[in-house]
mmCIF file of C-alpha atoms in Angstrom:
data_model
loop_
_atom_site.group_PDB
_atom_site.id
_atom_site.type_symbol
_atom_site.label_atom_id
_atom_site.label_comp_id
_atom_site.label_asym_id
_atom_site.label_seq_id
_atom_site.Cartn_x
_atom_site.Cartn_y
_atom_site.Cartn_z
ATOM 1 C CA UNK P 784 0.705 -0.998 -6.477
ATOM 2 C CA UNK P 785 1.918 -0.135 -9.999
ATOM 3 C CA UNK P 786 -0.164 2.358 -10.655
ATOM 4 C CA UNK P 787 0.472 1.944 -14.470
ATOM 5 C CA UNK P 788 -1.095 -1.703 -14.538
ATOM 6 C CA UNK P 789 -4.221 -0.602 -12.657
ATOM 7 C CA UNK P 790 -4.352 2.529 -15.257
ATOM 8 C CA UNK P 791 -4.253 0.323 -17.325
ATOM 9 C CA UNK P 792 -6.638 -2.726 -16.185
ATOM 10 C CA UNK P 793 -9.063 -0.074 -15.772
ATOM 11 C CA UNK P 794 -9.440 1.063 -19.802
ATOM 12 C CA UNK P 795 -9.717 -2.646 -20.396
ATOM 13 C CA UNK P 796 -13.438 -1.735 -19.345
ATOM 14 C CA UNK P 797 -13.396 1.637 -23.017
ATOM 15 C CA UNK P 798 -11.945 4.390 -23.141
ATOM 16 C CA UNK P 799 -11.692 7.365 -20.459
ATOM 17 C CA UNK P 800 -10.857 10.842 -20.008
ATOM 18 C CA UNK P 801 -7.799 11.247 -17.236
ATOM 19 C CA UNK P 802 -10.151 12.369 -14.875
ATOM 20 C CA UNK P 803 -12.422 9.435 -15.258
ATOM 21 C CA UNK P 804 -9.073 7.246 -14.412
ATOM 22 C CA UNK P 805 -8.418 9.058 -11.812
ATOM 23 C CA UNK P 806 -12.017 9.226 -10.101
ATOM 24 C CA UNK P 807 -12.041 5.366 -10.521
ATOM 25 C CA UNK P 808 -8.918 4.521 -8.754
ATOM 26 C CA UNK P 809 -9.571 6.876 -6.290
ATOM 27 C CA UNK P 810 -13.106 3.913 -5.329
ATOM 28 C CA UNK P 811 -11.478 1.363 -5.900
ATOM 29 C CA UNK P 812 -8.104 1.836 -4.482
ATOM 30 C CA UNK P 813 -7.227 5.203 -2.910
ATOM 31 C CA UNK P 814 -9.545 5.269 -0.348
ATOM 32 C CA UNK P 815 -6.502 6.174 1.748
ATOM 33 C CA UNK P 816 -4.146 7.394 -0.627
ATOM 34 C CA UNK P 817 -5.945 9.115 -3.780
ATOM 35 C CA UNK P 818 -3.867 9.652 -6.789
ATOM 36 C CA UNK P 819 -2.884 13.365 -8.072
ATOM 37 C CA UNK P 820 -3.718 14.509 -10.799
ATOM 38 C CA UNK P 821 -0.663 15.756 -11.944
ATOM 39 C CA UNK P 822 0.804 10.787 -11.226
ATOM 40 C CA UNK P 823 -2.098 10.361 -13.555
ATOM 41 C CA UNK P 824 -1.079 12.157 -16.939
ATOM 42 C CA UNK P 825 2.387 11.133 -16.195
ATOM 43 C CA UNK P 826 1.365 8.056 -16.208
ATOM 44 C CA UNK P 827 -0.912 8.104 -19.789
ATOM 45 C CA UNK P 828 2.039 9.833 -20.768
ATOM 46 C CA UNK P 829 4.400 6.914 -20.241
ATOM 47 C CA UNK P 830 1.799 4.819 -21.080
ATOM 48 C CA UNK P 831 1.468 6.280 -24.404
ATOM 49 C CA UNK P 832 4.555 6.452 -24.947
ATOM 50 C CA UNK P 833 4.920 2.696 -24.828
ATOM 51 C CA UNK P 834 2.630 2.222 -26.419
ATOM 52 C CA UNK P 835 0.246 0.415 -23.513
ATOM 53 C CA UNK P 836 -2.523 3.464 -24.368
ATOM 54 C CA UNK P 837 -3.663 5.130 -27.564
ATOM 55 C CA UNK P 838 -4.925 8.601 -27.870
ATOM 56 C CA UNK P 839 -8.791 7.684 -28.871
ATOM 57 C CA UNK P 840 -10.068 11.424 -29.104
ATOM 58 C CA UNK P 841 -9.504 14.631 -28.099
ATOM 59 C CA UNK P 842 -12.551 17.056 -26.839
ATOM 60 C CA UNK P 843 -12.562 20.487 -26.867
ATOM 61 C CA UNK P 844 -14.076 22.456 -23.900
ATOM 62 C CA UNK P 845 -14.116 25.490 -21.193
ATOM 63 C CA UNK P 846 -10.384 24.398 -20.370
ATOM 64 C CA UNK P 847 -7.553 22.301 -22.423
ATOM 65 C CA UNK P 848 -8.405 18.932 -23.917
ATOM 66 C CA UNK P 849 -9.442 16.576 -23.005
ATOM 67 C CA UNK P 850 -7.900 13.514 -23.670
ATOM 68 C CA UNK P 851 -9.583 10.005 -24.143
ATOM 69 C CA UNK P 852 -6.873 7.099 -23.509
ATOM 70 C CA UNK P 853 -7.771 3.890 -24.596
ATOM 71 C CA UNK P 854 -5.565 0.448 -23.106
ATOM 72 C CA UNK P 855 -3.852 -0.669 -27.022
ATOM 73 C CA UNK P 856 -2.801 -4.917 -27.350
ATOM 74 C CA UNK P 857 0.236 -4.290 -26.756
ATOM 75 C CA UNK P 858 -1.701 -2.406 -22.313
ATOM 76 C CA UNK P 859 -3.944 -5.652 -22.221
ATOM 77 C CA UNK P 860 -0.982 -7.917 -22.732
ATOM 78 C CA UNK P 861 1.523 -6.040 -20.370
ATOM 79 C CA UNK P 862 -1.887 -6.273 -17.300
ATOM 80 C CA UNK P 863 -2.059 -9.669 -18.608
ATOM 81 C CA UNK P 864 1.370 -10.477 -17.331
ATOM 82 C CA UNK P 865 1.824 -7.827 -14.855
ATOM 83 C CA UNK P 866 -1.073 -10.315 -12.931
ATOM 84 C CA UNK P 867 0.233 -13.591 -13.910
ATOM 85 C CA UNK P 868 3.621 -12.084 -11.783
ATOM 86 C CA UNK P 869 3.044 -13.211 -8.570
ATOM 87 C CA UNK P 870 3.927 -10.227 -5.633
ATOM 88 C CA UNK P 871 7.781 -10.974 -3.770
ATOM 89 C CA UNK P 872 6.805 -11.492 -0.585
ATOM 90 C CA UNK P 873 8.187 -8.708 2.141
ATOM 91 C CA UNK P 874 10.616 -10.694 4.720
ATOM 92 C CA UNK P 875 10.376 -7.504 6.990
ATOM 93 C CA UNK P 876 14.096 -8.796 7.879
ATOM 94 C CA UNK P 877 15.222 -4.634 8.163
ATOM 95 C CA UNK P 878 12.446 -3.858 10.831
ATOM 96 C CA UNK P 879 12.227 0.148 12.060
ATOM 97 C CA UNK P 880 11.147 -1.511 15.346
ATOM 98 C CA UNK P 881 13.711 -3.968 15.843
ATOM 99 C CA UNK P 882 16.332 -1.452 15.130
ATOM 100 C CA UNK P 883 14.617 0.709 17.568
ATOM 101 C CA UNK P 884 14.277 -2.216 20.900
ATOM 102 C CA UNK P 885 18.088 -3.038 20.529
ATOM 103 C CA UNK P 886 19.299 1.159 19.873
ATOM 104 C CA UNK P 887 17.238 1.145 22.645
ATOM 105 C CA UNK P 888 19.633 -2.261 25.051
ATOM 106 C CA UNK P 889 23.039 -0.480 23.649
ATOM 107 C CA UNK P 890 21.886 2.600 25.139
ATOM 108 C CA UNK P 891 21.151 1.473 28.582
ATOM 109 C CA UNK P 892 17.105 2.874 27.205
ATOM 110 C CA UNK P 893 14.293 0.993 28.116
ATOM 111 C CA UNK P 894 13.423 -1.539 25.815
ATOM 112 C CA UNK P 895 10.143 -2.985 27.422
ATOM 113 C CA UNK P 896 8.205 0.666 26.867
ATOM 114 C CA UNK P 897 9.190 0.903 23.531
ATOM 115 C CA UNK P 898 7.792 -2.615 23.112
ATOM 116 C CA UNK P 899 4.575 -0.846 25.389
ATOM 117 C CA UNK P 900 4.279 2.071 23.213
ATOM 118 C CA UNK P 901 4.034 0.203 19.955
ATOM 119 C CA UNK P 902 1.872 -2.726 20.940
ATOM 120 C CA UNK P 903 -0.508 0.548 22.345
ATOM 121 C CA UNK P 904 -0.784 1.879 19.238
ATOM 122 C CA UNK P 905 -0.794 -1.239 17.202
ATOM 123 C CA UNK P 906 -3.629 -2.012 19.355
ATOM 124 C CA UNK P 907 -4.693 1.712 18.402
ATOM 125 C CA UNK P 908 -4.782 0.964 15.261
ATOM 126 C CA UNK P 909 -6.245 -1.777 14.565
ATOM 127 C CA UNK P 910 -9.567 -0.778 17.072
ATOM 128 C CA UNK P 911 -9.613 1.502 13.933
ATOM 129 C CA UNK P 912 -9.848 -0.432 11.179
ATOM 130 C CA UNK P 913 -11.982 -3.019 12.922
ATOM 131 C CA UNK P 914 -14.146 0.163 12.770
ATOM 132 C CA UNK P 915 -13.887 0.699 8.933
ATOM 133 C CA UNK P 916 -14.560 -2.719 8.536
ATOM 134 C CA UNK P 917 -17.660 -3.053 9.815
ATOM 135 C CA UNK P 918 -18.867 0.327 8.458
ATOM 136 C CA UNK P 919 -17.360 -0.807 4.896
ATOM 137 C CA UNK P 920 -17.928 -2.168 1.574
ATOM 138 C CA UNK P 921 -17.121 -5.524 1.009
ATOM 139 C CA UNK P 922 -13.513 -4.496 -0.949
ATOM 140 C CA UNK P 923 -12.877 -2.634 2.202
ATOM 141 C CA UNK P 924 -13.888 -5.231 4.310
ATOM 142 C CA UNK P 925 -10.465 -6.869 2.640
ATOM 143 C CA UNK P 926 -8.419 -4.331 2.779
ATOM 144 C CA UNK P 927 -9.017 -3.616 6.385
ATOM 145 C CA UNK P 928 -8.890 -7.817 6.734
ATOM 146 C CA UNK P 929 -5.117 -7.792 5.058
ATOM 147 C CA UNK P 930 -3.933 -4.584 7.015
ATOM 148 C CA UNK P 931 -5.386 -6.591 10.568
ATOM 149 C CA UNK P 932 -3.957 -9.478 9.814
ATOM 150 C CA UNK P 933 -0.622 -7.068 9.424
ATOM 151 C CA UNK P 934 -1.493 -5.957 12.347
ATOM 152 C CA UNK P 935 -1.648 -9.133 14.438
ATOM 153 C CA UNK P 936 1.125 -10.625 13.083
ATOM 154 C CA UNK P 937 3.660 -7.476 14.451
ATOM 155 C CA UNK P 938 1.612 -7.927 17.726
ATOM 156 C CA UNK P 939 2.516 -12.092 17.648
ATOM 157 C CA UNK P 940 6.342 -10.272 17.706
ATOM 158 C CA UNK P 941 6.644 -8.164 19.918
ATOM 159 C CA UNK P 942 4.813 -10.215 22.442
ATOM 160 C CA UNK P 943 8.280 -12.884 21.332
ATOM 161 C CA UNK P 944 10.501 -9.817 21.733
ATOM 162 C CA UNK P 945 9.115 -8.608 25.057
ATOM 163 C CA UNK P 946 9.616 -11.986 26.440
ATOM 164 C CA UNK P 947 13.434 -12.432 24.924
ATOM 165 C CA UNK P 948 14.019 -8.436 25.963
ATOM 166 C CA UNK P 949 16.585 -10.248 28.503
ATOM 167 C CA UNK P 950 17.934 -12.962 25.804
ATOM 168 C CA UNK P 951 18.754 -10.587 23.514
ATOM 169 C CA UNK P 952 19.979 -8.017 26.238
ATOM 170 C CA UNK P 953 22.458 -10.284 26.599
ATOM 171 C CA UNK P 954 23.460 -10.552 22.914
ATOM 172 C CA UNK P 955 23.971 -6.840 21.478
ATOM 173 C CA UNK P 956 25.190 -6.087 24.990
ATOM 174 C CA UNK P 957 28.224 -8.294 24.726
ATOM 175 C CA UNK P 958 31.288 -7.024 26.768
#
């Protein structure tokens, strides 16, 4: 996720302080990985340097000055371009799990155990996500669905690999 583009998008509804941006980000996108304040302010500094935001006002308070940021026309254009650009699908061709299975076969360990252990972990994660989805709002339901679909694909791969384990052993442990 592009934190900069997300913060710019949040600014389109109106100027905000860094604290307000962090709170809005965490509420809408950061359920599992909230932003650190340092990330917000370093990102805003970079966006300011590139002309995507401007300081709309500075307020003095009991602590450090609070800058209020506003998105510029260049920032709006940048967000529009980012939204219109499709994300590159992840091909998952460098899978750690595949590497573990092949190394288990090469070192004469039980690769089926690795697949079984991983299947159990995937199912555990799916139960947690399904419970979260059941209790969550629409946004939480959608993000959980995304994760669940990926886990389902992984489970299909685990089953396929388990069914082809002997053929894979023959292919990787060639004399």
